[in-house]
């Protein structure tokens, strides 16, 4: 797998004592590609990043950078000699160095003029050319994140590893920094691995996504593939709350209180229909289902409803257009968008 890839991990395993953090994971990243590792806290994604970086040794398997084995098969190359750069959640800027010196830190040994040109170019690209002599404590969180990104890109690494780089930013800054980070990575042609628990980060930034659970990869694909065709209930839940409705799979369809859904690849038996909250809308029609409104909540662009669907014991929560009217205690008719409903074995 390693040949032709910027980074590859093959059958990598790692444990902390009796706890298995990464279990037989294989993943490859192409040159110039951004891959997001998405999963809940404790699923092993940061450990996988540390194995790639050389901050941990794998118990088994191998890691290669640019086709060169850096861990496994009797080899272990230290982090500083792997041709990788890291961006941490807390940015890890040096408080006693100004911004220019922080960006230049990984360029030691190069001619002074070359260092100055690289630093000036990167500070210009991140919009901080006029803050070169400022210190980290004088910058906002978003500015510190940009400096950390510039420092990581300065040595022109083959692969950039990012561990929750946007988690300390508010929503507005987060969206801006995602866009800026992707732009810089594209300009530099660097491959990148982005560790995140936020599906919005992964959807907005990644060329491919790798979903992790309990130390294993659950699904790998483009953002649209993973979002539109989740491999299981866990994968479906990663992208937001879903209503999980009991069903009976028979004759290529799943029969439930929310209607019948095609299931050509599933064997007959009990099933679960997972419906995303915004897959339900208020509408009449031949496939409409009756429900009683238990509660409503205004959420800006959307209105959240808690519904008692006819024939379903447990209430479900859905999100509808805020302009649609539904009052607690009233009756409504609902329809489900089949593209945002997924059937899995129970």
PDB file of C-alpha atoms in Angstrom, residues 5-283:
ATOM      1  CA  UNK A   5       1.164   7.517  -1.203  1.00  0.00           C
ATOM      2  CA  UNK A   6       2.240  10.492   0.882  1.00  0.00           C
ATOM      3  CA  UNK A   7       1.353   8.568   4.049  1.00  0.00           C
ATOM      4  CA  UNK A   8       0.250   5.009   4.631  1.00  0.00           C
ATOM      5  CA  UNK A   9      -0.516   2.927   7.681  1.00  0.00           C
ATOM      6  CA  UNK A  10      -0.829  -0.821   7.216  1.00  0.00           C
ATOM      7  CA  UNK A  11      -2.434  -3.106   9.815  1.00  0.00           C
ATOM      8  CA  UNK A  12      -1.333  -0.767  12.595  1.00  0.00           C
ATOM      9  CA  UNK A  13      -2.105  -1.716  16.196  1.00  0.00           C
ATOM     10  CA  UNK A  14      -1.366   0.069  19.455  1.00  0.00           C
ATOM     11  CA  UNK A  15      -2.380  -0.465  23.087  1.00  0.00           C
ATOM     12  CA  UNK A  16      -1.962   1.409  26.339  1.00  0.00           C
ATOM     13  CA  UNK A  17      -1.622  -1.417  28.837  1.00  0.00           C
ATOM     14  CA  UNK A  18      -4.719  -3.577  28.479  1.00  0.00           C
ATOM     15  CA  UNK A  19      -6.620  -0.934  26.507  1.00  0.00           C
ATOM     16  CA  UNK A  20      -6.509  -1.342  22.726  1.00  0.00           C
ATOM     17  CA  UNK A  21      -6.459   2.164  21.242  1.00  0.00           C
ATOM     18  CA  UNK A  22      -5.896   1.251  17.576  1.00  0.00           C
ATOM     19  CA  UNK A  23      -6.785  -2.198  16.265  1.00  0.00           C
ATOM     20  CA  UNK A  24      -5.537  -3.319  12.840  1.00  0.00           C
ATOM     21  CA  UNK A  25      -6.059  -0.036  10.968  1.00  0.00           C
ATOM     22  CA  UNK A  26      -4.971   0.441   7.357  1.00  0.00           C
ATOM     23  CA  UNK A  27      -5.267   3.868   5.744  1.00  0.00           C
ATOM     24  CA  UNK A  28      -3.429   5.638   2.909  1.00  0.00           C
ATOM     25  CA  UNK A  29      -3.319   9.339   2.014  1.00  0.00           C
ATOM     26  CA  UNK A  30      -2.474  10.490  -1.495  1.00  0.00           C
ATOM     27  CA  UNK A  31      -0.240  13.460  -2.276  1.00  0.00           C
ATOM     28  CA  UNK A  32      -2.227  16.681  -1.964  1.00  0.00           C
ATOM     29  CA  UNK A  33      -5.217  14.900  -0.400  1.00  0.00           C
ATOM     30  CA  UNK A  34      -6.983  15.944   2.809  1.00  0.00           C
ATOM     31  CA  UNK A  35      -8.309  13.026   4.847  1.00  0.00           C
ATOM     32  CA  UNK A  36     -10.438  13.599   7.953  1.00  0.00           C
ATOM     33  CA  UNK A  37     -10.423  11.132  10.827  1.00  0.00           C
ATOM     34  CA  UNK A  38     -13.869  11.523  12.367  1.00  0.00           C
ATOM     35  CA  UNK A  39     -15.163   9.900  15.523  1.00  0.00           C
ATOM     36  CA  UNK A  40     -16.116  10.454  19.164  1.00  0.00           C
ATOM     37  CA  UNK A  41     -13.613  11.085  21.942  1.00  0.00           C
ATOM     38  CA  UNK A  42     -11.648   7.978  22.846  1.00  0.00           C
ATOM     39  CA  UNK A  43     -12.141   6.204  19.504  1.00  0.00           C
ATOM     40  CA  UNK A  44      -8.406   6.121  18.727  1.00  0.00           C
ATOM     41  CA  UNK A  45      -8.124   8.836  16.098  1.00  0.00           C
ATOM     42  CA  UNK A  46      -5.545  10.956  17.983  1.00  0.00           C
ATOM     43  CA  UNK A  47      -3.520   7.832  18.762  1.00  0.00           C
ATOM     44  CA  UNK A  48      -3.495   6.988  15.064  1.00  0.00           C
ATOM     45  CA  UNK A  49      -2.194  10.496  14.352  1.00  0.00           C
ATOM     46  CA  UNK A  50       0.526  10.073  16.983  1.00  0.00           C
ATOM     47  CA  UNK A  51       1.565   6.788  15.392  1.00  0.00           C
ATOM     48  CA  UNK A  52       1.868   8.508  12.027  1.00  0.00           C
ATOM     49  CA  UNK A  53       3.890  11.335  13.585  1.00  0.00           C
ATOM     50  CA  UNK A  54       6.262   9.057  15.474  1.00  0.00           C
ATOM     51  CA  UNK A  55       5.109  10.172  18.902  1.00  0.00           C
ATOM     52  CA  UNK A  56       4.100   6.562  19.583  1.00  0.00           C
ATOM     53  CA  UNK A  57       5.533   3.267  18.368  1.00  0.00           C
ATOM     54  CA  UNK A  58       3.047   0.793  16.861  1.00  0.00           C
ATOM     55  CA  UNK A  59       2.780  -2.595  18.535  1.00  0.00           C
ATOM     56  CA  UNK A  60       2.327  -4.106  15.081  1.00  0.00           C
ATOM     57  CA  UNK A  61       2.008  -3.008  11.477  1.00  0.00           C
ATOM     58  CA  UNK A  62       3.968  -0.370   9.645  1.00  0.00           C
ATOM     59  CA  UNK A  63       3.906   3.331   8.797  1.00  0.00           C
ATOM     60  CA  UNK A  64       5.393   4.779   5.607  1.00  0.00           C
ATOM     61  CA  UNK A  65       5.897   8.382   4.491  1.00  0.00           C
ATOM     62  CA  UNK A  66       6.416   8.923   0.784  1.00  0.00           C
ATOM     63  CA  UNK A  67       6.979   5.198   0.369  1.00  0.00           C
ATOM     64  CA  UNK A  68       9.726   5.089   3.018  1.00  0.00           C
ATOM     65  CA  UNK A  69       9.007   2.889   6.023  1.00  0.00           C
ATOM     66  CA  UNK A  70       9.329   4.982   9.178  1.00  0.00           C
ATOM     67  CA  UNK A  71       7.888   2.491  11.685  1.00  0.00           C
ATOM     68  CA  UNK A  72       7.684  -1.283  11.596  1.00  0.00           C
ATOM     69  CA  UNK A  73       9.766  -4.025  10.019  1.00  0.00           C
ATOM     70  CA  UNK A  74      12.579  -3.179  12.438  1.00  0.00           C
ATOM     71  CA  UNK A  75      12.592   0.541  11.584  1.00  0.00           C
ATOM     72  CA  UNK A  76      11.663   3.534  13.677  1.00  0.00           C
ATOM     73  CA  UNK A  77      12.386   7.037  12.374  1.00  0.00           C
ATOM     74  CA  UNK A  78      11.979   9.833  14.968  1.00  0.00           C
ATOM     75  CA  UNK A  79       9.347  12.532  14.374  1.00  0.00           C
ATOM     76  CA  UNK A  80      11.796  15.256  13.288  1.00  0.00           C
ATOM     77  CA  UNK A  81      13.110  13.078  10.449  1.00  0.00           C
ATOM     78  CA  UNK A  82       9.794  11.948   8.966  1.00  0.00           C
ATOM     79  CA  UNK A  83       9.070  14.994   6.796  1.00  0.00           C
ATOM     80  CA  UNK A  84       5.819  15.623   8.657  1.00  0.00           C
ATOM     81  CA  UNK A  85       4.465  18.653  10.501  1.00  0.00           C
ATOM     82  CA  UNK A  86       1.897  18.800  13.292  1.00  0.00           C
ATOM     83  CA  UNK A  87      -0.719  21.329  14.376  1.00  0.00           C
ATOM     84  CA  UNK A  88      -2.024  20.696  17.885  1.00  0.00           C
ATOM     85  CA  UNK A  89      -5.334  21.618  19.477  1.00  0.00           C
ATOM     86  CA  UNK A  90      -3.686  24.200  21.738  1.00  0.00           C
ATOM     87  CA  UNK A  91      -1.448  25.517  18.877  1.00  0.00           C
ATOM     88  CA  UNK A  92       1.715  25.058  21.083  1.00  0.00           C
ATOM     89  CA  UNK A  93       3.258  28.386  20.078  1.00  0.00           C
ATOM     90  CA  UNK A  94       6.421  29.431  21.896  1.00  0.00           C
ATOM     91  CA  UNK A  95       5.407  32.314  24.187  1.00  0.00           C
ATOM     92  CA  UNK A  96       8.930  33.780  24.387  1.00  0.00           C
ATOM     93  CA  UNK A  97       9.282  34.037  20.586  1.00  0.00           C
ATOM     94  CA  UNK A  98       7.603  36.600  18.365  1.00  0.00           C
ATOM     95  CA  UNK A  99       5.383  35.491  15.503  1.00  0.00           C
ATOM     96  CA  UNK A 100       8.118  35.586  12.878  1.00  0.00           C
ATOM     97  CA  UNK A 101      10.421  33.495  15.068  1.00  0.00           C
ATOM     98  CA  UNK A 102       7.630  30.991  15.752  1.00  0.00           C
ATOM     99  CA  UNK A 103       7.061  30.493  12.023  1.00  0.00           C
ATOM    100  CA  UNK A 104      10.818  30.227  11.408  1.00  0.00           C
ATOM    101  CA  UNK A 105      11.393  27.674  14.167  1.00  0.00           C
ATOM    102  CA  UNK A 106      11.397  24.611  11.893  1.00  0.00           C
ATOM    103  CA  UNK A 107      13.725  26.235   9.352  1.00  0.00           C
ATOM    104  CA  UNK A 108      16.918  26.167  11.411  1.00  0.00           C
ATOM    105  CA  UNK A 109      20.027  25.498   9.374  1.00  0.00           C
ATOM    106  CA  UNK A 110      18.783  27.245   6.232  1.00  0.00           C
ATOM    107  CA  UNK A 111      20.301  30.517   4.936  1.00  0.00           C
ATOM    108  CA  UNK A 112      18.980  33.573   6.740  1.00  0.00           C
ATOM    109  CA  UNK A 113      17.697  35.158   3.539  1.00  0.00           C
ATOM    110  CA  UNK A 114      15.763  32.015   2.617  1.00  0.00           C
ATOM    111  CA  UNK A 115      14.215  31.837   6.088  1.00  0.00           C
ATOM    112  CA  UNK A 116      13.178  35.477   5.912  1.00  0.00           C
ATOM    113  CA  UNK A 117      11.571  35.015   2.502  1.00  0.00           C
ATOM    114  CA  UNK A 118       9.600  31.937   3.601  1.00  0.00           C
ATOM    115  CA  UNK A 119       8.384  33.631   6.786  1.00  0.00           C
ATOM    116  CA  UNK A 120       7.389  36.814   4.972  1.00  0.00           C
ATOM    117  CA  UNK A 121       5.508  34.840   2.312  1.00  0.00           C
ATOM    118  CA  UNK A 122       3.566  32.766   4.845  1.00  0.00           C
ATOM    119  CA  UNK A 123       2.717  35.697   7.097  1.00  0.00           C
ATOM    120  CA  UNK A 124       1.430  37.517   4.045  1.00  0.00           C
ATOM    121  CA  UNK A 125      -0.695  34.544   3.033  1.00  0.00           C
ATOM    122  CA  UNK A 126      -2.315  34.314   6.479  1.00  0.00           C
ATOM    123  CA  UNK A 127      -2.880  38.067   6.685  1.00  0.00           C
ATOM    124  CA  UNK A 128      -0.481  38.709   9.561  1.00  0.00           C
ATOM    125  CA  UNK A 129       2.430  40.415   7.808  1.00  0.00           C
ATOM    126  CA  UNK A 130       2.023  43.444  10.076  1.00  0.00           C
ATOM    127  CA  UNK A 131       2.153  41.314  13.260  1.00  0.00           C
ATOM    128  CA  UNK A 132       5.548  39.709  12.697  1.00  0.00           C
ATOM    129  CA  UNK A 133       7.005  41.231  15.875  1.00  0.00           C
ATOM    130  CA  UNK A 134       3.974  40.551  18.051  1.00  0.00           C
ATOM    131  CA  UNK A 135       3.995  37.746  20.626  1.00  0.00           C
ATOM    132  CA  UNK A 136       1.429  34.937  20.875  1.00  0.00           C
ATOM    133  CA  UNK A 137      -0.359  36.434  23.902  1.00  0.00           C
ATOM    134  CA  UNK A 138      -1.041  39.569  21.841  1.00  0.00           C
ATOM    135  CA  UNK A 139      -3.054  37.624  19.229  1.00  0.00           C
ATOM    136  CA  UNK A 140      -6.606  36.343  19.139  1.00  0.00           C
ATOM    137  CA  UNK A 141      -7.339  32.623  19.072  1.00  0.00           C
ATOM    138  CA  UNK A 142      -7.929  32.690  15.334  1.00  0.00           C
ATOM    139  CA  UNK A 143      -4.671  34.552  14.733  1.00  0.00           C
ATOM    140  CA  UNK A 144      -2.746  32.080  16.893  1.00  0.00           C
ATOM    141  CA  UNK A 145      -4.251  29.226  14.912  1.00  0.00           C
ATOM    142  CA  UNK A 146      -3.099  30.848  11.663  1.00  0.00           C
ATOM    143  CA  UNK A 147       0.425  31.215  13.043  1.00  0.00           C
ATOM    144  CA  UNK A 148       0.480  27.564  14.101  1.00  0.00           C
ATOM    145  CA  UNK A 149      -0.610  26.572  10.601  1.00  0.00           C
ATOM    146  CA  UNK A 150       2.059  28.767   8.997  1.00  0.00           C
ATOM    147  CA  UNK A 151       4.752  27.313  11.278  1.00  0.00           C
ATOM    148  CA  UNK A 152       3.702  23.788  10.329  1.00  0.00           C
ATOM    149  CA  UNK A 153       3.751  24.601   6.603  1.00  0.00           C
ATOM    150  CA  UNK A 154       7.065  26.517   6.642  1.00  0.00           C
ATOM    151  CA  UNK A 155       9.331  23.446   6.176  1.00  0.00           C
ATOM    152  CA  UNK A 156       7.137  22.408   3.212  1.00  0.00           C
ATOM    153  CA  UNK A 157       6.205  19.027   4.718  1.00  0.00           C
ATOM    154  CA  UNK A 158       4.970  16.140   2.626  1.00  0.00           C
ATOM    155  CA  UNK A 159       2.166  15.594   5.148  1.00  0.00           C
ATOM    156  CA  UNK A 160       0.519  17.900   7.667  1.00  0.00           C
ATOM    157  CA  UNK A 161      -1.082  16.251  10.712  1.00  0.00           C
ATOM    158  CA  UNK A 162      -3.754  18.304  12.505  1.00  0.00           C
ATOM    159  CA  UNK A 163      -5.274  17.291  15.844  1.00  0.00           C
ATOM    160  CA  UNK A 164      -8.584  19.121  16.486  1.00  0.00           C
ATOM    161  CA  UNK A 165      -7.096  22.405  15.179  1.00  0.00           C
ATOM    162  CA  UNK A 166     -10.396  24.326  15.174  1.00  0.00           C
ATOM    163  CA  UNK A 167     -11.937  23.149  18.442  1.00  0.00           C
ATOM    164  CA  UNK A 168     -10.908  26.236  20.448  1.00  0.00           C
ATOM    165  CA  UNK A 169     -12.476  28.689  18.008  1.00  0.00           C
ATOM    166  CA  UNK A 170     -15.992  30.076  18.033  1.00  0.00           C
ATOM    167  CA  UNK A 171     -18.297  29.126  15.162  1.00  0.00           C
ATOM    168  CA  UNK A 172     -17.585  32.172  12.960  1.00  0.00           C
ATOM    169  CA  UNK A 173     -13.814  31.864  13.318  1.00  0.00           C
ATOM    170  CA  UNK A 174     -14.023  28.091  12.925  1.00  0.00           C
ATOM    171  CA  UNK A 175     -15.682  28.336   9.522  1.00  0.00           C
ATOM    172  CA  UNK A 176     -13.224  30.983   8.345  1.00  0.00           C
ATOM    173  CA  UNK A 177     -10.192  29.011   9.504  1.00  0.00           C
ATOM    174  CA  UNK A 178     -11.406  25.826   7.840  1.00  0.00           C
ATOM    175  CA  UNK A 179     -11.645  27.682   4.542  1.00  0.00           C
ATOM    176  CA  UNK A 180      -8.255  29.346   5.043  1.00  0.00           C
ATOM    177  CA  UNK A 181      -6.568  26.074   6.017  1.00  0.00           C
ATOM    178  CA  UNK A 182      -7.881  24.234   2.970  1.00  0.00           C
ATOM    179  CA  UNK A 183      -6.787  27.098   0.709  1.00  0.00           C
ATOM    180  CA  UNK A 184      -3.240  27.074   2.118  1.00  0.00           C
ATOM    181  CA  UNK A 185      -2.979  23.294   1.860  1.00  0.00           C
ATOM    182  CA  UNK A 186      -4.121  23.372  -1.769  1.00  0.00           C
ATOM    183  CA  UNK A 187      -1.634  26.122  -2.591  1.00  0.00           C
ATOM    184  CA  UNK A 188       1.242  24.242  -0.977  1.00  0.00           C
ATOM    185  CA  UNK A 189       0.220  20.859  -2.376  1.00  0.00           C
ATOM    186  CA  UNK A 190       0.583  19.186   1.015  1.00  0.00           C
ATOM    187  CA  UNK A 191      -1.277  16.071   2.015  1.00  0.00           C
ATOM    188  CA  UNK A 192      -3.069  16.384   5.345  1.00  0.00           C
ATOM    189  CA  UNK A 193      -4.779  14.315   8.005  1.00  0.00           C
ATOM    190  CA  UNK A 194      -7.369  16.190  10.072  1.00  0.00           C
ATOM    191  CA  UNK A 195      -8.479  14.646  13.352  1.00  0.00           C
ATOM    192  CA  UNK A 196     -11.867  15.945  14.472  1.00  0.00           C
ATOM    193  CA  UNK A 197     -15.005  14.977  16.364  1.00  0.00           C
ATOM    194  CA  UNK A 198     -16.997  17.636  14.475  1.00  0.00           C
ATOM    195  CA  UNK A 199     -18.693  16.371  11.289  1.00  0.00           C
ATOM    196  CA  UNK A 200     -18.905  19.919   9.912  1.00  0.00           C
ATOM    197  CA  UNK A 201     -15.099  20.156   9.939  1.00  0.00           C
ATOM    198  CA  UNK A 202     -14.795  16.867   8.089  1.00  0.00           C
ATOM    199  CA  UNK A 203     -17.514  17.633   5.544  1.00  0.00           C
ATOM    200  CA  UNK A 204     -16.155  21.114   4.794  1.00  0.00           C
ATOM    201  CA  UNK A 205     -12.444  20.311   4.582  1.00  0.00           C
ATOM    202  CA  UNK A 206     -11.873  16.707   3.548  1.00  0.00           C
ATOM    203  CA  UNK A 207     -11.510  14.973   0.196  1.00  0.00           C
ATOM    204  CA  UNK A 208     -12.125  11.691   2.019  1.00  0.00           C
ATOM    205  CA  UNK A 209     -13.381  10.795   5.469  1.00  0.00           C
ATOM    206  CA  UNK A 210     -12.409   7.858   7.663  1.00  0.00           C
ATOM    207  CA  UNK A 211     -14.898   7.120  10.444  1.00  0.00           C
ATOM    208  CA  UNK A 212     -13.455   5.520  13.594  1.00  0.00           C
ATOM    209  CA  UNK A 213     -15.062   3.645  16.460  1.00  0.00           C
ATOM    210  CA  UNK A 214     -13.343   1.713  19.260  1.00  0.00           C
ATOM    211  CA  UNK A 215      -9.974   1.753  17.534  1.00  0.00           C
ATOM    212  CA  UNK A 216     -11.209   0.538  14.143  1.00  0.00           C
ATOM    213  CA  UNK A 217     -12.172   2.119  10.849  1.00  0.00           C
ATOM    214  CA  UNK A 218     -15.902   1.811  10.235  1.00  0.00           C
ATOM    215  CA  UNK A 219     -16.139   3.469   6.825  1.00  0.00           C
ATOM    216  CA  UNK A 220     -13.898   5.353   4.375  1.00  0.00           C
ATOM    217  CA  UNK A 221     -15.146   7.412   1.452  1.00  0.00           C
ATOM    218  CA  UNK A 222     -15.800  10.876   0.102  1.00  0.00           C
ATOM    219  CA  UNK A 223     -17.859  13.157   2.351  1.00  0.00           C
ATOM    220  CA  UNK A 224     -20.897  12.721   0.125  1.00  0.00           C
ATOM    221  CA  UNK A 225     -20.532   8.929   0.000  1.00  0.00           C
ATOM    222  CA  UNK A 226     -20.252   8.618   3.763  1.00  0.00           C
ATOM    223  CA  UNK A 227     -23.069  11.084   4.444  1.00  0.00           C
ATOM    224  CA  UNK A 228     -25.450   9.676   1.835  1.00  0.00           C
ATOM    225  CA  UNK A 229     -24.755   5.994   2.489  1.00  0.00           C
ATOM    226  CA  UNK A 230     -23.622   5.442   6.095  1.00  0.00           C
ATOM    227  CA  UNK A 231     -22.324   1.925   6.732  1.00  0.00           C
ATOM    228  CA  UNK A 232     -24.233   1.407   9.981  1.00  0.00           C
ATOM    229  CA  UNK A 233     -26.198   3.176  12.713  1.00  0.00           C
ATOM    230  CA  UNK A 234     -23.007   4.498  14.291  1.00  0.00           C
ATOM    231  CA  UNK A 235     -21.995   6.146  11.012  1.00  0.00           C
ATOM    232  CA  UNK A 236     -25.466   7.638  10.578  1.00  0.00           C
ATOM    233  CA  UNK A 237     -25.420   9.092  14.117  1.00  0.00           C
ATOM    234  CA  UNK A 238     -22.066  10.829  13.576  1.00  0.00           C
ATOM    235  CA  UNK A 239     -23.725  13.435  11.378  1.00  0.00           C
ATOM    236  CA  UNK A 240     -26.396  14.456  13.855  1.00  0.00           C
ATOM    237  CA  UNK A 241     -29.368  13.118  15.760  1.00  0.00           C
ATOM    238  CA  UNK A 242     -31.492  10.513  14.004  1.00  0.00           C
ATOM    239  CA  UNK A 243     -34.855   9.037  14.876  1.00  0.00           C
ATOM    240  CA  UNK A 244     -34.492   5.265  15.199  1.00  0.00           C
ATOM    241  CA  UNK A 245     -37.723   3.485  14.401  1.00  0.00           C
ATOM    242  CA  UNK A 246     -38.354  -0.297  14.647  1.00  0.00           C
ATOM    243  CA  UNK A 247     -39.119  -2.027  11.375  1.00  0.00           C
ATOM    244  CA  UNK A 248     -39.747  -5.457   9.880  1.00  0.00           C
ATOM    245  CA  UNK A 249     -37.708  -6.295   6.783  1.00  0.00           C
ATOM    246  CA  UNK A 250     -39.597  -8.524   4.371  1.00  0.00           C
ATOM    247  CA  UNK A 251     -39.619  -8.901   0.621  1.00  0.00           C
ATOM    248  CA  UNK A 252     -37.002  -6.239  -0.022  1.00  0.00           C
ATOM    249  CA  UNK A 253     -38.718  -3.537   2.038  1.00  0.00           C
ATOM    250  CA  UNK A 254     -38.612  -2.340   5.622  1.00  0.00           C
ATOM    251  CA  UNK A 255     -42.087  -1.779   7.046  1.00  0.00           C
ATOM    252  CA  UNK A 256     -42.342   0.796   9.835  1.00  0.00           C
ATOM    253  CA  UNK A 257     -44.620   3.388  11.386  1.00  0.00           C
ATOM    254  CA  UNK A 258     -42.865   5.967   9.179  1.00  0.00           C
ATOM    255  CA  UNK A 259     -43.677   4.054   5.999  1.00  0.00           C
ATOM    256  CA  UNK A 260     -42.026   1.414   3.827  1.00  0.00           C
ATOM    257  CA  UNK A 261     -38.421   1.759   2.683  1.00  0.00           C
ATOM    258  CA  UNK A 262     -36.579  -0.262   0.011  1.00  0.00           C
ATOM    259  CA  UNK A 263     -34.003  -2.737   1.379  1.00  0.00           C
ATOM    260  CA  UNK A 264     -32.859  -4.828  -1.595  1.00  0.00           C
ATOM    261  CA  UNK A 265     -29.646  -6.030   0.102  1.00  0.00           C
ATOM    262  CA  UNK A 266     -30.965  -6.939   3.558  1.00  0.00           C
ATOM    263  CA  UNK A 267     -32.230 -10.314   4.689  1.00  0.00           C
ATOM    264  CA  UNK A 268     -35.741 -10.607   6.102  1.00  0.00           C
ATOM    265  CA  UNK A 269     -36.002  -9.991   9.844  1.00  0.00           C
ATOM    266  CA  UNK A 270     -36.123  -7.170  12.389  1.00  0.00           C
ATOM    267  CA  UNK A 271     -34.646  -3.848  11.344  1.00  0.00           C
ATOM    268  CA  UNK A 272     -34.176  -0.227  12.339  1.00  0.00           C
ATOM    269  CA  UNK A 273     -35.026   2.778  10.173  1.00  0.00           C
ATOM    270  CA  UNK A 274     -32.761   5.751  10.950  1.00  0.00           C
ATOM    271  CA  UNK A 275     -34.247   9.067   9.837  1.00  0.00           C
ATOM    272  CA  UNK A 276     -32.344  12.341   9.976  1.00  0.00           C
ATOM    273  CA  UNK A 277     -34.209  15.122  11.742  1.00  0.00           C
ATOM    274  CA  UNK A 278     -34.515  17.332   8.670  1.00  0.00           C
ATOM    275  CA  UNK A 279     -35.746  14.430   6.487  1.00  0.00           C
ATOM    276  CA  UNK A 280     -39.279  14.954   7.833  1.00  0.00           C
ATOM    277  CA  UNK A 281     -41.521  17.700   6.576  1.00  0.00           C
ATOM    278  CA  UNK A 282     -45.140  18.714   7.100  1.00  0.00           C
ATOM    279  CA  UNK A 283     -47.043  17.715   3.976  1.00  0.00           C
TER     280      UNK A 283
END
